[in-house]
Tab-separated table of C-alpha atoms and ligand atoms in Angstrom:
chain	number	residue	atom	x	y	z
G	1	MET	CA	0.000	0.000	0.000
G	2	LEU	CA	2.678	2.445	1.044
G	3	ASN	CA	6.195	1.550	-0.004
G	4	LEU	CA	9.104	3.947	-0.024
G	5	VAL	CA	11.069	1.658	-2.365
G	6	GLU	CA	8.272	1.089	-4.827
G	7	ARG	CA	9.206	0.777	-8.474
G	8	ALA	CA	7.134	2.443	-11.173
G	9	ALA	CA	6.890	0.474	-14.430
G	10	GLY	CA	10.124	-1.375	-13.733
G	11	GLU	CA	11.962	1.840	-12.944
G	12	THR	CA	13.563	2.587	-9.577
G	13	LEU	CA	12.331	5.824	-8.081
G	14	THR	CA	14.963	8.458	-7.317
G	15	PHE	CA	15.557	9.646	-3.759
G	16	GLU	CA	13.630	12.858	-4.416
G	17	GLU	CA	10.716	10.926	-5.943
G	18	ARG	CA	10.552	8.584	-2.952
G	19	LEU	CA	10.684	11.498	-0.559
G	20	ALA	CA	7.928	13.303	-2.461
G	21	LYS	CA	5.785	10.154	-2.563
G	22	ALA	CA	6.117	9.558	1.180
G	23	ALA	CA	5.423	13.240	1.882
G	24	GLN	CA	2.281	13.010	-0.275
G	25	THR	CA	1.068	10.029	1.740
G	26	VAL	CA	1.636	11.994	4.967
G	27	ASP	CA	-0.179	15.041	3.549
G	28	HIS	CA	-3.135	12.942	2.501
G	29	ARG	CA	-3.477	11.380	5.964
G	30	LEU	CA	-2.962	14.747	7.688
G	31	GLY	CA	-5.818	16.080	5.577
G	32	GLU	CA	-8.034	13.321	6.965
G	33	LEU	CA	-6.909	13.734	10.589
G	34	LEU	CA	-7.189	17.532	10.804
G	35	PRO	CA	-10.675	18.841	11.620
G	36	PRO	CA	-12.582	20.081	8.545
G	37	VAL	CA	-12.984	23.820	7.991
G	38	ASP	CA	-16.778	23.570	8.015
G	39	LEU	CA	-16.706	22.250	11.600
G	40	ARG	CA	-17.117	24.878	14.324
G	41	PRO	CA	-14.943	26.836	15.192
G	42	SER	CA	-14.186	27.215	11.528
G	43	GLU	CA	-11.529	29.938	11.970
G	44	LEU	CA	-9.516	27.714	14.316
G	45	HIS	CA	-9.725	24.699	12.007
G	46	SER	CA	-8.762	26.873	9.025
G	47	ALA	CA	-5.666	28.050	10.904
G	48	MET	CA	-4.697	24.489	11.882
G	49	ARG	CA	-5.046	23.274	8.306
G	50	TYR	CA	-3.347	26.386	6.896
G	51	SER	CA	-0.195	25.782	8.927
G	52	CYS	CA	-0.111	22.018	9.005
G	53	LEU	CA	-0.842	21.428	5.316
G	54	ALA	CA	1.482	24.202	4.112
G	55	PRO	CA	4.302	22.940	1.919
G	56	GLY	CA	6.973	21.750	4.353
G	57	LYS	CA	9.630	19.134	3.703
G	58	ARG	CA	7.913	16.518	5.953
G	59	LEU	CA	11.324	15.274	7.025
G	60	ARG	CA	10.193	14.166	10.480
G	61	PRO	CA	7.150	12.101	9.418
G	62	VAL	CA	9.069	10.542	6.526
G	63	LEU	CA	11.805	9.529	8.973
G	64	CYS	CA	9.189	7.957	11.217
G	65	LEU	CA	7.876	5.862	8.294
G	66	LEU	CA	11.390	4.890	7.217
G	67	ALA	CA	12.365	3.854	10.738
G	68	ALA	CA	9.389	1.478	10.864
G	69	GLN	CA	10.523	0.018	7.551
G	70	ALA	CA	14.123	-0.134	8.737
G	71	VAL	CA	13.087	-2.637	11.418
G	72	GLY	CA	11.091	-4.703	8.931
G	73	ALA	CA	7.537	-3.329	9.349
G	74	LEU	CA	5.202	-1.870	6.770
G	75	PRO	CA	5.307	1.949	6.933
G	76	ILE	CA	1.525	2.109	7.342
G	77	ARG	CA	2.093	0.921	10.947
G	78	ALA	CA	3.706	4.282	11.719
G	79	LEU	CA	1.640	6.575	9.472
G	80	ASP	CA	-0.611	8.112	12.137
G	81	ALA	CA	2.328	8.491	14.536
G	82	ALA	CA	4.243	10.214	11.718
G	83	CYS	CA	1.321	12.638	11.320
G	84	ALA	CA	1.298	13.238	15.095
G	85	VAL	CA	4.985	14.199	14.930
G	86	GLU	CA	4.283	16.604	12.057
G	87	MET	CA	1.413	18.187	14.058
G	88	ILE	CA	3.813	18.837	16.952
G	89	HIS	CA	6.350	20.280	14.515
G	90	CYS	CA	3.713	22.618	13.030
G	91	PHE	CA	2.623	23.646	16.515
G	92	SER	CA	6.221	24.562	17.343
G	93	LEU	CA	6.571	26.543	14.098
G	94	ILE	CA	3.381	28.550	14.784
G	95	HIS	CA	4.496	29.426	18.321
G	96	ASP	CA	8.109	30.053	17.259
G	97	ASP	CA	6.910	32.640	14.722
G	98	LEU	CA	4.773	34.597	17.234
G	99	PRO	CA	5.712	38.201	18.099
G	100	ALA	CA	6.644	37.106	21.642
G	101	ILE	CA	9.222	34.647	20.297
G	102	ASP	CA	10.826	35.150	16.850
G	103	ASN	CA	8.231	37.552	15.408
G	104	ASP	CA	8.484	36.182	11.851
G	105	ASP	CA	6.120	37.066	9.012
G	106	LEU	CA	7.016	34.349	6.517
G	107	ARG	CA	6.916	30.571	6.920
G	108	ARG	CA	6.854	27.876	4.244
G	109	GLY	CA	6.641	30.642	1.656
G	110	ARG	CA	3.404	32.056	3.135
G	111	PRO	CA	2.395	34.622	5.754
G	112	THR	CA	2.843	33.081	9.214
G	113	CYS	CA	-0.221	31.823	11.077
G	114	HIS	CA	-0.535	34.910	13.310
G	115	VAL	CA	-0.173	37.259	10.328
G	116	GLN	CA	-2.944	35.394	8.510
G	117	PHE	CA	-5.328	34.697	11.406
G	118	GLY	CA	-4.282	37.031	14.241
G	119	GLU	CA	-2.251	36.232	17.318
G	120	ALA	CA	-5.034	34.774	19.459
G	121	VAL	CA	-6.202	32.261	16.841
G	122	ALA	CA	-2.587	31.325	16.043
G	123	ILE	CA	-1.827	30.544	19.690
G	124	LEU	CA	-5.019	28.492	19.947
G	125	ALA	CA	-4.373	26.679	16.656
G	126	GLY	CA	-0.972	25.648	18.029
G	127	ASP	CA	-2.565	24.444	21.261
G	128	ALA	CA	-5.192	22.460	19.370
G	129	LEU	CA	-2.540	20.843	17.142
G	130	PHE	CA	-0.671	19.789	20.268
G	131	ALA	CA	-3.792	18.099	21.665
G	132	LEU	CA	-4.643	16.505	18.309
G	133	ALA	CA	-1.111	15.067	18.035
G	134	PHE	CA	-1.453	13.140	21.288
G	135	ASP	CA	-5.028	12.133	20.537
G	136	THR	CA	-3.822	10.760	17.187
G	137	LEU	CA	-0.932	8.871	18.759
G	138	ALA	CA	-3.118	7.432	21.529
G	139	ARG	CA	-5.455	5.979	18.890
G	140	VAL	CA	-2.710	4.102	17.000
G	141	GLU	CA	-3.671	0.445	16.694
G	142	GLY	CA	-1.172	-2.175	17.718
G	143	ASP	CA	0.698	-3.229	20.845
G	144	PRO	CA	-0.600	-0.895	23.627
G	145	ALA	CA	2.805	-0.985	25.359
G	146	ALA	CA	4.484	0.242	22.155
G	147	VAL	CA	1.888	3.004	21.766
G	148	LEU	CA	2.367	4.121	25.380
G	149	ARG	CA	6.149	4.077	24.972
G	150	SER	CA	5.822	6.186	21.804
G	151	MET	CA	3.720	8.705	23.705
G	152	ARG	CA	6.383	8.964	26.395
G	153	VAL	CA	9.088	9.470	23.774
G	154	LEU	CA	7.058	12.250	22.158
G	155	THR	CA	6.180	14.016	25.424
G	156	HIS	CA	9.828	13.937	26.481
G	157	ALA	CA	10.922	15.326	23.098
G	158	VAL	CA	8.487	18.238	23.451
G	159	GLY	CA	8.915	19.119	27.127
G	160	SER	CA	11.401	21.027	29.245
G	161	ASP	CA	14.231	18.623	28.331
G	162	GLY	CA	13.270	18.824	24.642
G	163	LEU	CA	11.814	21.448	22.289
G	164	VAL	CA	10.520	23.752	25.008
G	165	GLY	CA	13.784	23.589	26.995
G	166	GLY	CA	15.923	24.177	23.902
G	167	GLU	CA	13.754	27.064	22.762
G	168	THR	CA	13.846	28.641	26.240
G	169	VAL	CA	17.644	28.594	26.398
G	170	ASP	CA	17.786	29.844	22.783
G	171	ILE	CA	15.597	32.852	23.591
G	172	LEU	CA	17.363	33.617	26.867
G	173	SER	CA	20.784	33.418	25.139
G	174	GLU	CA	20.014	36.072	22.503
G	175	GLY	CA	22.619	38.808	22.545
G	176	LYS	CA	24.864	36.895	24.960
G	177	ALA	CA	28.149	35.084	24.424
G	178	VAL	CA	27.300	31.396	24.363
G	179	ASP	CA	29.771	28.538	24.883
G	180	ARG	CA	29.872	25.340	22.825
G	181	ASP	CA	28.085	23.252	25.452
G	182	THR	CA	25.174	25.669	25.577
G	183	LEU	CA	24.964	25.794	21.780
G	184	ASP	CA	24.788	21.995	21.611
G	185	TYR	CA	22.216	22.010	24.435
G	186	ILE	CA	20.015	24.351	22.372
G	187	HIS	CA	20.406	22.560	19.053
G	188	THR	CA	19.991	19.010	20.319
G	189	ARG	CA	16.775	19.960	22.097
G	190	LYS	CA	15.216	22.659	19.928
G	191	THR	CA	15.604	20.642	16.738
G	192	GLY	CA	17.298	17.306	17.454
G	193	ALA	CA	14.778	16.049	20.009
G	194	LEU	CA	11.794	15.869	17.645
G	195	ILE	CA	13.789	14.476	14.713
G	196	SER	CA	15.245	11.805	16.961
G	197	ALA	CA	11.814	11.051	18.468
G	198	ALA	CA	10.383	10.608	14.962
G	199	ALA	CA	12.931	7.894	14.176
G	200	GLU	CA	12.620	6.266	17.601
G	201	ILE	CA	8.818	6.144	17.459
G	202	GLY	CA	8.900	4.569	13.982
G	203	ALA	CA	11.250	1.887	15.301
G	204	ILE	CA	9.112	1.267	18.399
G	205	LEU	CA	5.833	0.985	16.482
G	206	GLY	CA	7.545	-1.109	13.815
G	207	GLY	CA	8.369	-3.669	16.525
G	208	GLY	CA	12.147	-3.143	16.439
G	209	THR	CA	14.547	-4.748	18.907
G	210	GLU	CA	16.050	-2.614	21.705
G	211	VAL	CA	19.309	-2.387	19.740
G	212	GLN	CA	17.497	-1.233	16.596
G	213	ILE	CA	15.454	1.312	18.567
G	214	ARG	CA	18.602	2.721	20.200
G	215	LYS	CA	20.467	2.907	16.904
G	216	LEU	CA	17.605	4.694	15.166
G	217	ARG	CA	17.253	7.124	18.084
G	218	GLU	CA	21.000	7.904	17.892
G	219	TYR	CA	20.787	8.188	14.102
G	220	GLY	CA	17.995	10.732	14.630
G	221	GLU	CA	20.004	12.650	17.233
G	222	LYS	CA	22.914	12.999	14.850
G	223	ILE	CA	20.909	14.063	11.843
G	224	GLY	CA	18.858	16.366	14.079
G	225	LEU	CA	21.985	18.237	15.102
G	226	ALA	CA	23.321	18.175	11.538
G	227	PHE	CA	19.971	19.502	10.273
G	228	GLN	CA	20.066	22.460	12.683
G	229	ILE	CA	23.700	23.261	11.798
G	230	ALA	CA	22.649	23.284	8.125
G	231	ASP	CA	19.725	25.531	9.104
G	232	ASP	CA	22.151	27.971	10.770
G	233	VAL	CA	24.321	27.970	7.637
G	234	LEU	CA	21.308	28.523	5.354
G	235	ASN	CA	20.157	31.420	7.545
G	236	GLU	CA	23.463	33.086	6.612
G	237	THR	CA	23.852	31.974	3.001
G	238	GLY	CA	20.330	31.300	1.650
G	239	THR	CA	17.642	33.581	0.241
G	240	SER	CA	14.147	33.985	1.626
G	241	GLU	CA	12.677	32.889	-1.774
G	242	GLN	CA	14.642	29.662	-1.541
G	243	LEU	CA	13.839	28.990	2.129
G	244	GLY	CA	10.304	30.371	2.333
G	245	LYS	CA	11.231	32.140	5.589
G	246	ALA	CA	13.345	35.055	6.769
G	247	VAL	CA	17.128	34.891	6.336
G	248	GLY	CA	19.848	36.750	8.206
G	249	SER	CA	17.542	36.849	11.237
G	250	ASP	CA	19.893	34.835	13.475
G	251	ARG	CA	22.659	37.395	13.102
G	252	GLU	CA	20.211	40.300	13.604
G	253	ARG	CA	18.934	38.784	16.839
G	254	GLN	CA	22.433	37.782	17.895
G	255	LYS	CA	21.359	34.167	18.185
G	256	ALA	CA	23.628	31.358	19.254
G	257	THR	CA	24.512	29.561	16.003
G	258	TYR	CA	27.216	27.261	14.664
G	259	PRO	CA	28.516	29.778	12.089
G	260	ALA	CA	28.704	32.476	14.794
G	261	LEU	CA	30.810	30.231	17.023
G	262	TYR	CA	32.800	28.095	14.557
G	263	GLY	CA	32.543	29.894	11.195
G	264	LEU	CA	30.710	28.729	8.042
G	265	GLU	CA	33.263	26.229	6.760
G	266	ALA	CA	33.822	24.418	10.064
G	267	SER	CA	30.030	24.278	10.500
G	268	ARG	CA	29.594	22.610	7.099
G	269	VAL	CA	32.343	20.117	7.907
G	270	ARG	CA	30.766	19.247	11.280
G	271	ALA	CA	27.335	18.737	9.681
G	272	LEU	CA	28.834	16.358	7.093
G	273	GLU	CA	30.714	14.444	9.793
G	274	LEU	CA	27.471	13.974	11.713
G	275	ALA	CA	25.716	12.748	8.557
G	276	ASP	CA	28.487	10.173	8.027
G	277	GLU	CA	28.329	9.076	11.668
G	278	SER	CA	24.551	8.701	11.453
G	279	ALA	CA	24.850	6.545	8.321
G	280	LYS	CA	27.097	4.092	10.194
G	281	LEU	CA	24.339	3.537	12.759
G	282	VAL	CA	21.903	2.216	10.150
G	283	GLU	CA	24.331	-0.036	8.303
G	284	GLY	CA	22.727	-3.364	7.469
G	285	MET	CA	19.171	-2.205	8.233
G	286	HIS	CA	16.353	-2.296	5.688
G	287	GLN	CA	16.158	1.112	4.011
G	288	GLU	CA	19.864	1.768	4.708
G	289	GLN	CA	20.223	3.556	1.365
G	290	MET	CA	17.252	5.818	1.930
G	291	LEU	CA	18.249	6.604	5.544
G	292	THR	CA	21.781	7.442	4.407
G	293	ALA	CA	20.399	9.646	1.634
G	294	ILE	CA	18.160	11.458	4.174
G	295	ALA	CA	21.220	12.120	6.345
G	296	ARG	CA	23.057	13.687	3.374
G	297	TYR	CA	19.946	15.605	2.346
G	298	SER	CA	19.637	17.044	5.881
G	299	VAL	CA	22.988	18.799	5.457
G	300	GLU	CA	23.117	19.401	1.688
G	301	ARG	CA	19.559	20.686	1.248
G	302	LEU	CA	18.967	24.137	-0.208
G	303	ASN	CA	15.753	24.863	1.670
U	401	GRG	C1	5.686	22.938	22.956
U	401	GRG	C2	6.005	22.005	20.610
U	401	GRG	C3	6.232	23.109	21.584
U	401	GRG	C4	6.892	24.205	21.173
U	401	GRG	C5	7.105	25.434	21.928
U	401	GRG	C6	8.355	27.518	20.023
U	401	GRG	C7	8.999	26.302	20.597
U	401	GRG	C8	8.549	25.824	21.930
U	401	GRG	C9	9.975	25.632	19.960
U	401	GRG	C10	10.472	26.020	18.638
U	401	GRG	C11	11.218	24.925	18.027
U	401	GRG	C12	11.633	25.276	16.625
U	401	GRG	C13	10.682	25.976	15.724
U	401	GRG	C14	12.838	24.907	16.217
U	401	GRG	C15	13.350	25.146	14.853
U	401	GRG	C16	13.519	23.827	14.188
U	401	GRG	C17	13.601	23.952	12.697
U	401	GRG	C18	14.924	23.789	12.045
U	401	GRG	C19	12.489	24.178	12.002
U	401	GRG	C20	12.411	24.136	10.530
U	401	GRG	O1	12.197	22.789	10.183
U	401	GRG	P1	12.048	22.353	8.679
U	401	GRG	O2	13.148	22.988	7.864
U	401	GRG	O3	10.673	23.049	8.299
U	401	GRG	O4	11.932	20.873	8.625
U	401	GRG	P2	9.571	22.582	7.242
U	401	GRG	O5	8.792	23.847	6.975
U	401	GRG	O6	10.252	22.056	6.010
U	401	GRG	O7	8.731	21.547	7.932
């Protein structure tokens, strides 16, 4: 039904085609899981759908599907969990863009949620996405112990030792000299935690062994950090047309970033090293090629 290594008319799909196909599957399911616009309160549901269905890369949900496949399961086993992870990601983007945090106007090539719907509805749309994510995960069919474990992984990734903790230290560090430990603290939590959780949850729901689950979690941690380093580099070198969001903002806000601390070249080198290290962790697994390609894509991407 859903196969990331499917062949079309005897032809192997390219990496980009597989990524696009998996992202399409996620988008389709998200469309079903998100409340319809004609359901009251319509404005709230419009805002949730506006942000969550906007054209993002869907890296986290695709990783979740791939991790399930990597341990030998069909990706459909992890599809709703993958959507739950994307809902959390979209929630974090909406709140990150708010005037009280980064005050950004552009996201995924469109006006940010609060610009489009107003601050109050944007905050509430984020809150509702958060609730829907856990409702969606709680309803996943399969081994109840695996579902409960997945929920714990996701709550930990979001909480004060995850996204929220990383974001807090990021905000409080603006304009201050930050050491390397603090920078890694921010990056591994603000971005790495959810990427790593996506891979770990896929492995858990796919019925992986403890060793496989650990390796996929560590793979996710490494590409999560690499992804954020690449994000820091793109904030310096990319254009807002290419990225669909503001550029140069990190420097303006005197944010703690890899290029600020290590320079652009050393940052690129570190991101590539992490991608190589992550690839070693998935050697011999199903989907090794695709997982390795995702690791490279995380650091070589242009948006
Ligand atoms: C409680 C979930 C929660 C959040 C509140 C605001 C906040 C705390 C955290 C912000 C975390 C954040 C937005 C980190 C940035 C991570 C990052 C690199 C985002 C961009 O990810 P991409 O490039 O985006 O995958 P697309 O649009 O492609 O999905």
